[in-house]
PDB file of N, CA, C and O in Angstrom:
ATOM      1  N   MET P   1      13.595   2.453   9.776  1.00  0.00           N
ATOM      2  CA  MET P   1      13.091   3.413   8.805  1.00  0.00           C
ATOM      3  C   MET P   1      14.204   3.923   7.888  1.00  0.00           C
ATOM      4  O   MET P   1      13.910   4.513   6.878  1.00  0.00           O
ATOM      5  N   ASP P   2      15.474   3.716   8.210  1.00  0.00           N
ATOM      6  CA  ASP P   2      16.553   4.243   7.376  1.00  0.00           C
ATOM      7  C   ASP P   2      16.627   3.556   6.013  1.00  0.00           C
ATOM      8  O   ASP P   2      17.224   4.085   5.096  1.00  0.00           O
ATOM      9  N   GLN P   3      15.998   2.404   5.842  1.00  0.00           N
ATOM     10  CA  GLN P   3      15.971   1.699   4.559  1.00  0.00           C
ATOM     11  C   GLN P   3      14.634   1.863   3.843  1.00  0.00           C
ATOM     12  O   GLN P   3      14.377   1.201   2.854  1.00  0.00           O
ATOM     13  N   SER P   4      13.765   2.759   4.317  1.00  0.00           N
ATOM     14  CA  SER P   4      12.422   2.935   3.769  1.00  0.00           C
ATOM     15  C   SER P   4      12.385   4.003   2.698  1.00  0.00           C
ATOM     16  O   SER P   4      13.243   4.876   2.628  1.00  0.00           O
ATOM     17  N   SER P   5      11.374   3.927   1.864  1.00  0.00           N
ATOM     18  CA  SER P   5      11.103   4.936   0.846  1.00  0.00           C
ATOM     19  C   SER P   5       9.742   5.557   1.122  1.00  0.00           C
ATOM     20  O   SER P   5       8.860   4.895   1.656  1.00  0.00           O
ATOM     21  N   LEU P   6       9.571   6.789   0.747  1.00  0.00           N
ATOM     22  CA  LEU P   6       8.298   7.475   0.919  1.00  0.00           C
ATOM     23  C   LEU P   6       7.463   7.287  -0.338  1.00  0.00           C
ATOM     24  O   LEU P   6       7.922   7.561  -1.443  1.00  0.00           O
ATOM     25  N   LEU P   7       6.247   6.786  -0.192  1.00  0.00           N
ATOM     26  CA  LEU P   7       5.340   6.574  -1.307  1.00  0.00           C
ATOM     27  C   LEU P   7       4.364   7.737  -1.372  1.00  0.00           C
ATOM     28  O   LEU P   7       3.642   8.001  -0.418  1.00  0.00           O
ATOM     29  N   MET P   8       4.374   8.450  -2.480  1.00  0.00           N
ATOM     30  CA  MET P   8       3.494   9.592  -2.667  1.00  0.00           C
ATOM     31  C   MET P   8       2.481   9.270  -3.763  1.00  0.00           C
ATOM     32  O   MET P   8       2.777   8.480  -4.663  1.00  0.00           O
ATOM     33  N   PRO P   9       1.283   9.872  -3.714  1.00  0.00           N
ATOM     34  CA  PRO P   9       0.274   9.622  -4.748  1.00  0.00           C
ATOM     35  C   PRO P   9       0.831   9.881  -6.152  1.00  0.00           C
ATOM     36  O   PRO P   9       1.523  10.862  -6.382  1.00  0.00           O
ATOM     37  N   GLY P  10       0.568   8.946  -7.061  1.00  0.00           N
ATOM     38  CA  GLY P  10       1.005   9.096  -8.438  1.00  0.00           C
ATOM     39  C   GLY P  10       2.440   8.680  -8.684  1.00  0.00           C
ATOM     40  O   GLY P  10       2.917   8.753  -9.809  1.00  0.00           O
ATOM     41  N   ILE P  11       3.174   8.276  -7.651  1.00  0.00           N
ATOM     42  CA  ILE P  11       4.566   7.872  -7.805  1.00  0.00           C
ATOM     43  C   ILE P  11       4.702   6.427  -7.324  1.00  0.00           C
ATOM     44  O   ILE P  11       4.961   6.177  -6.151  1.00  0.00           O
ATOM     45  N   PRO P  12       4.485   5.447  -8.221  1.00  0.00           N
ATOM     46  CA  PRO P  12       4.596   4.042  -7.797  1.00  0.00           C
ATOM     47  C   PRO P  12       6.034   3.663  -7.503  1.00  0.00           C
ATOM     48  O   PRO P  12       6.952   4.104  -8.176  1.00  0.00           O
ATOM     49  N   MET P  13       6.219   2.858  -6.474  1.00  0.00           N
ATOM     50  CA  MET P  13       7.545   2.378  -6.093  1.00  0.00           C
ATOM     51  C   MET P  13       7.425   0.917  -5.705  1.00  0.00           C
ATOM     52  O   MET P  13       6.448   0.512  -5.098  1.00  0.00           O
ATOM     53  N   SER P  14       8.423   0.118  -6.059  1.00  0.00           N
ATOM     54  CA  SER P  14       8.399  -1.276  -5.650  1.00  0.00           C
ATOM     55  C   SER P  14       9.792  -1.868  -5.711  1.00  0.00           C
ATOM     56  O   SER P  14      10.694  -1.316  -6.320  1.00  0.00           O
ATOM     57  N   ASP P  15       9.925  -3.026  -5.115  1.00  0.00           N
ATOM     58  CA  ASP P  15      11.151  -3.796  -5.167  1.00  0.00           C
ATOM     59  C   ASP P  15      10.882  -5.044  -6.009  1.00  0.00           C
ATOM     60  O   ASP P  15      11.372  -6.110  -5.741  1.00  0.00           O
ATOM     61  N   GLY P  16      10.047  -4.890  -7.017  1.00  0.00           N
ATOM     62  CA  GLY P  16       9.643  -6.001  -7.876  1.00  0.00           C
ATOM     63  C   GLY P  16       8.462  -5.591  -8.723  1.00  0.00           C
ATOM     64  O   GLY P  16       8.160  -4.414  -8.852  1.00  0.00           O
ATOM     65  N   ILE P  17       7.779  -6.565  -9.259  1.00  0.00           N
ATOM     66  CA  ILE P  17       6.632  -6.307 -10.123  1.00  0.00           C
ATOM     67  C   ILE P  17       5.367  -6.271  -9.271  1.00  0.00           C
ATOM     68  O   ILE P  17       5.106  -7.189  -8.501  1.00  0.00           O
ATOM     69  N   LEU P  18       4.602  -5.203  -9.404  1.00  0.00           N
ATOM     70  CA  LEU P  18       3.362  -5.066  -8.658  1.00  0.00           C
ATOM     71  C   LEU P  18       2.168  -5.158  -9.606  1.00  0.00           C
ATOM     72  O   LEU P  18       2.231  -4.675 -10.736  1.00  0.00           O
ATOM     73  N   PRO P  19       1.075  -5.738  -9.130  1.00  0.00           N
ATOM     74  CA  PRO P  19      -0.143  -5.708  -9.937  1.00  0.00           C
ATOM     75  C   PRO P  19      -0.736  -4.297  -9.903  1.00  0.00           C
ATOM     76  O   PRO P  19      -0.441  -3.515  -8.989  1.00  0.00           O
ATOM     77  N   MET P  20      -1.573  -3.971 -10.879  1.00  0.00           N
ATOM     78  CA  MET P  20      -2.286  -2.693 -10.846  1.00  0.00           C
ATOM     79  C   MET P  20      -3.243  -2.738  -9.658  1.00  0.00           C
ATOM     80  O   MET P  20      -3.950  -3.722  -9.456  1.00  0.00           O
ATOM     81  N   VAL P  21      -3.250  -1.679  -8.856  1.00  0.00           N
ATOM     82  CA  VAL P  21      -4.101  -1.632  -7.674  1.00  0.00           C
ATOM     83  C   VAL P  21      -4.939  -0.370  -7.726  1.00  0.00           C
ATOM     84  O   VAL P  21      -4.408   0.740  -7.725  1.00  0.00           O
ATOM     85  N   LYS P  22      -6.259  -0.537  -7.788  1.00  0.00           N
ATOM     86  CA  LYS P  22      -7.163   0.606  -7.721  1.00  0.00           C
ATOM     87  C   LYS P  22      -7.262   1.002  -6.250  1.00  0.00           C
ATOM     88  O   LYS P  22      -7.385   0.145  -5.375  1.00  0.00           O
ATOM     89  N   GLN P  23      -7.198   2.296  -5.960  1.00  0.00           N
ATOM     90  CA  GLN P  23      -7.228   2.753  -4.570  1.00  0.00           C
ATOM     91  C   GLN P  23      -8.074   4.005  -4.439  1.00  0.00           C
ATOM     92  O   GLN P  23      -8.225   4.777  -5.384  1.00  0.00           O
ATOM     93  N   GLU P  24      -8.640   4.178  -3.263  1.00  0.00           N
ATOM     94  CA  GLU P  24      -9.416   5.376  -2.953  1.00  0.00           C
ATOM     95  C   GLU P  24      -9.474   5.537  -1.440  1.00  0.00           C
ATOM     96  O   GLU P  24      -9.307   4.570  -0.695  1.00  0.00           O
ATOM     97  N   LEU P  25      -9.670   6.758  -1.001  1.00  0.00           N
ATOM     98  CA  LEU P  25      -9.825   7.014   0.431  1.00  0.00           C
ATOM     99  C   LEU P  25     -11.281   6.764   0.797  1.00  0.00           C
ATOM    100  O   LEU P  25     -12.185   7.129   0.066  1.00  0.00           O
ATOM    101  N   GLY P  26     -11.498   6.128   1.921  1.00  0.00           N
ATOM    102  CA  GLY P  26     -12.845   5.820   2.377  1.00  0.00           C
ATOM    103  C   GLY P  26     -12.849   5.589   3.873  1.00  0.00           C
ATOM    104  O   GLY P  26     -11.967   6.067   4.585  1.00  0.00           O
ATOM    105  N   GLU P  27     -13.842   4.846   4.348  1.00  0.00           N
ATOM    106  CA  GLU P  27     -13.964   4.548   5.775  1.00  0.00           C
ATOM    107  C   GLU P  27     -14.284   3.076   5.960  1.00  0.00           C
ATOM    108  O   GLU P  27     -14.959   2.469   5.143  1.00  0.00           O
ATOM    109  N   VAL P  28     -13.790   2.525   7.056  1.00  0.00           N
ATOM    110  CA  VAL P  28     -14.137   1.174   7.494  1.00  0.00           C
ATOM    111  C   VAL P  28     -14.542   1.283   8.957  1.00  0.00           C
ATOM    112  O   VAL P  28     -13.741   1.712   9.792  1.00  0.00           O
ATOM    113  N   ASP P  29     -15.775   0.944   9.249  1.00  0.00           N
ATOM    114  CA  ASP P  29     -16.308   1.057  10.613  1.00  0.00           C
ATOM    115  C   ASP P  29     -16.082   2.446  11.202  1.00  0.00           C
ATOM    116  O   ASP P  29     -15.710   2.591  12.364  1.00  0.00           O
ATOM    117  N   GLY P  30     -16.242   3.485  10.381  1.00  0.00           N
ATOM    118  CA  GLY P  30     -16.105   4.860  10.843  1.00  0.00           C
ATOM    119  C   GLY P  30     -14.681   5.363  10.948  1.00  0.00           C
ATOM    120  O   GLY P  30     -14.455   6.491  11.366  1.00  0.00           O
ATOM    121  N   THR P  31     -13.693   4.541  10.557  1.00  0.00           N
ATOM    122  CA  THR P  31     -12.286   4.932  10.628  1.00  0.00           C
ATOM    123  C   THR P  31     -11.769   5.200   9.219  1.00  0.00           C
ATOM    124  O   THR P  31     -11.983   4.384   8.324  1.00  0.00           O
ATOM    125  N   PRO P  32     -11.099   6.357   8.983  1.00  0.00           N
ATOM    126  CA  PRO P  32     -10.540   6.621   7.658  1.00  0.00           C
ATOM    127  C   PRO P  32      -9.604   5.486   7.228  1.00  0.00           C
ATOM    128  O   PRO P  32      -8.841   4.952   8.037  1.00  0.00           O
ATOM    129  N   ALA P  33      -9.691   5.109   5.938  1.00  0.00           N
ATOM    130  CA  ALA P  33      -8.901   3.983   5.447  1.00  0.00           C
ATOM    131  C   ALA P  33      -8.562   4.168   3.971  1.00  0.00           C
ATOM    132  O   ALA P  33      -9.258   4.867   3.249  1.00  0.00           O
ATOM    133  N   LEU P  34      -7.471   3.544   3.546  1.00  0.00           N
ATOM    134  CA  LEU P  34      -7.121   3.459   2.130  1.00  0.00           C
ATOM    135  C   LEU P  34      -7.731   2.158   1.613  1.00  0.00           C
ATOM    136  O   LEU P  34      -7.341   1.074   2.039  1.00  0.00           O
ATOM    137  N   LEU P  35      -8.704   2.263   0.728  1.00  0.00           N
ATOM    138  CA  LEU P  35      -9.398   1.098   0.193  1.00  0.00           C
ATOM    139  C   LEU P  35      -8.780   0.726  -1.148  1.00  0.00           C
ATOM    140  O   LEU P  35      -8.511   1.587  -1.977  1.00  0.00           O
ATOM    141  N   THR P  36      -8.542  -0.563  -1.359  1.00  0.00           N
ATOM    142  CA  THR P  36      -7.980  -1.042  -2.618  1.00  0.00           C
ATOM    143  C   THR P  36      -8.794  -2.228  -3.133  1.00  0.00           C
ATOM    144  O   THR P  36      -9.619  -2.796  -2.413  1.00  0.00           O
ATOM    145  N   ASP P  37      -8.536  -2.597  -4.389  1.00  0.00           N
ATOM    146  CA  ASP P  37      -9.162  -3.789  -4.948  1.00  0.00           C
ATOM    147  C   ASP P  37      -8.189  -4.971  -4.934  1.00  0.00           C
ATOM    148  O   ASP P  37      -8.420  -5.978  -5.578  1.00  0.00           O
ATOM    149  N   LEU P  38      -7.113  -4.871  -4.160  1.00  0.00           N
ATOM    150  CA  LEU P  38      -6.115  -5.927  -4.065  1.00  0.00           C
ATOM    151  C   LEU P  38      -6.690  -7.137  -3.334  1.00  0.00           C
ATOM    152  O   LEU P  38      -7.223  -7.015  -2.241  1.00  0.00           O
ATOM    153  N   LYS P  39      -6.580  -8.287  -3.960  1.00  0.00           N
ATOM    154  CA  LYS P  39      -7.077  -9.536  -3.380  1.00  0.00           C
ATOM    155  C   LYS P  39      -5.914 -10.339  -2.804  1.00  0.00           C
ATOM    156  O   LYS P  39      -4.773 -10.197  -3.223  1.00  0.00           O
ATOM    157  N   GLU P  40      -6.205 -11.195  -1.844  1.00  0.00           N
ATOM    158  CA  GLU P  40      -5.181 -12.053  -1.248  1.00  0.00           C
ATOM    159  C   GLU P  40      -4.458 -12.856  -2.320  1.00  0.00           C
ATOM    160  O   GLU P  40      -3.247 -13.060  -2.255  1.00  0.00           O
ATOM    161  N   SER P  41      -5.187 -13.290  -3.344  1.00  0.00           N
ATOM    162  CA  SER P  41      -4.593 -14.106  -4.410  1.00  0.00           C
ATOM    163  C   SER P  41      -3.688 -13.291  -5.345  1.00  0.00           C
ATOM    164  O   SER P  41      -2.963 -13.868  -6.150  1.00  0.00           O
ATOM    165  N   ASP P  42      -3.713 -11.955  -5.244  1.00  0.00           N
ATOM    166  CA  ASP P  42      -2.894 -11.097  -6.104  1.00  0.00           C
ATOM    167  C   ASP P  42      -1.444 -11.002  -5.632  1.00  0.00           C
ATOM    168  O   ASP P  42      -0.612 -10.430  -6.314  1.00  0.00           O
ATOM    169  N   ARG P  43      -1.141 -11.542  -4.471  1.00  0.00           N
ATOM    170  CA  ARG P  43       0.218 -11.429  -3.957  1.00  0.00           C
ATOM    171  C   ARG P  43       0.700 -12.780  -3.428  1.00  0.00           C
ATOM    172  O   ARG P  43      -0.100 -13.628  -3.059  1.00  0.00           O
ATOM    173  N   SER P  44       2.004 -12.938  -3.392  1.00  0.00           N
ATOM    174  CA  SER P  44       2.578 -14.187  -2.889  1.00  0.00           C
ATOM    175  C   SER P  44       2.626 -14.156  -1.360  1.00  0.00           C
ATOM    176  O   SER P  44       2.469 -13.104  -0.737  1.00  0.00           O
ATOM    177  N   HIS P  45       2.884 -15.299  -0.757  1.00  0.00           N
ATOM    178  CA  HIS P  45       2.860 -15.399   0.704  1.00  0.00           C
ATOM    179  C   HIS P  45       3.961 -14.591   1.396  1.00  0.00           C
ATOM    180  O   HIS P  45       3.845 -14.248   2.556  1.00  0.00           O
ATOM    181  N   HIS P  46       5.035 -14.259   0.695  1.00  0.00           N
ATOM    182  CA  HIS P  46       6.123 -13.513   1.326  1.00  0.00           C
ATOM    183  C   HIS P  46       6.093 -12.015   1.005  1.00  0.00           C
ATOM    184  O   HIS P  46       6.960 -11.274   1.425  1.00  0.00           O
ATOM    185  N   THR P  47       5.081 -11.570   0.280  1.00  0.00           N
ATOM    186  CA  THR P  47       4.953 -10.157  -0.058  1.00  0.00           C
ATOM    187  C   THR P  47       4.544  -9.352   1.177  1.00  0.00           C
ATOM    188  O   THR P  47       3.666  -9.751   1.927  1.00  0.00           O
ATOM    189  N   LYS P  48       5.198  -8.218   1.382  1.00  0.00           N
ATOM    190  CA  LYS P  48       4.851  -7.328   2.476  1.00  0.00           C
ATOM    191  C   LYS P  48       4.350  -6.015   1.901  1.00  0.00           C
ATOM    192  O   LYS P  48       5.004  -5.408   1.061  1.00  0.00           O
ATOM    193  N   LEU P  49       3.195  -5.576   2.346  1.00  0.00           N
ATOM    194  CA  LEU P  49       2.646  -4.287   1.930  1.00  0.00           C
ATOM    195  C   LEU P  49       2.641  -3.373   3.148  1.00  0.00           C
ATOM    196  O   LEU P  49       2.165  -3.749   4.215  1.00  0.00           O
ATOM    197  N   ARG P  50       3.192  -2.179   2.981  1.00  0.00           N
ATOM    198  CA  ARG P  50       3.261  -1.230   4.090  1.00  0.00           C
ATOM    199  C   ARG P  50       2.713   0.112   3.630  1.00  0.00           C
ATOM    200  O   ARG P  50       2.951   0.542   2.515  1.00  0.00           O
ATOM    201  N   LEU P  51       1.997   0.781   4.504  1.00  0.00           N
ATOM    202  CA  LEU P  51       1.470   2.104   4.230  1.00  0.00           C
ATOM    203  C   LEU P  51       2.030   3.050   5.277  1.00  0.00           C
ATOM    204  O   LEU P  51       1.885   2.820   6.474  1.00  0.00           O
ATOM    205  N   TYR P  52       2.705   4.093   4.816  1.00  0.00           N
ATOM    206  CA  TYR P  52       3.258   5.100   5.714  1.00  0.00           C
ATOM    207  C   TYR P  52       2.474   6.382   5.553  1.00  0.00           C
ATOM    208  O   TYR P  52       2.066   6.734   4.463  1.00  0.00           O
ATOM    209  N   THR P  53       2.277   7.101   6.640  1.00  0.00           N
ATOM    210  CA  THR P  53       1.595   8.385   6.618  1.00  0.00           C
ATOM    211  C   THR P  53       2.607   9.488   6.905  1.00  0.00           C
ATOM    212  O   THR P  53       3.298   9.422   7.929  1.00  0.00           O
ATOM    213  N   ALA P  54       2.680  10.468   6.018  1.00  0.00           N
ATOM    214  CA  ALA P  54       3.575  11.614   6.240  1.00  0.00           C
ATOM    215  C   ALA P  54       2.777  12.717   6.929  1.00  0.00           C
ATOM    216  O   ALA P  54       1.687  13.079   6.485  1.00  0.00           O
ATOM    217  N   ARG P  55       3.309  13.213   8.014  1.00  0.00           N
ATOM    218  CA  ARG P  55       2.660  14.298   8.767  1.00  0.00           C
ATOM    219  C   ARG P  55       3.635  15.443   8.934  1.00  0.00           C
ATOM    220  O   ARG P  55       4.804  15.218   9.160  1.00  0.00           O
ATOM    221  N   PRO P  56       3.127  16.678   8.847  1.00  0.00           N
ATOM    222  CA  PRO P  56       4.033  17.832   9.007  1.00  0.00           C
ATOM    223  C   PRO P  56       4.518  17.968  10.426  1.00  0.00           C
ATOM    224  O   PRO P  56       3.994  17.487  11.360  1.00  0.00           O
TER     225      PRO P  56
END
């Protein structure tokens, strides 16, 4: 985690060029989830996407 960055709403961060990603909070099978319109074809095979949750 010492090499990680915190991603906050409205503050895009990347280590390269990212496609525009529509996002919203929702549910999947009754579990809260971040829903996006990102498709498998929108990223290369070596791209890593990570979601971190900040808690007080």
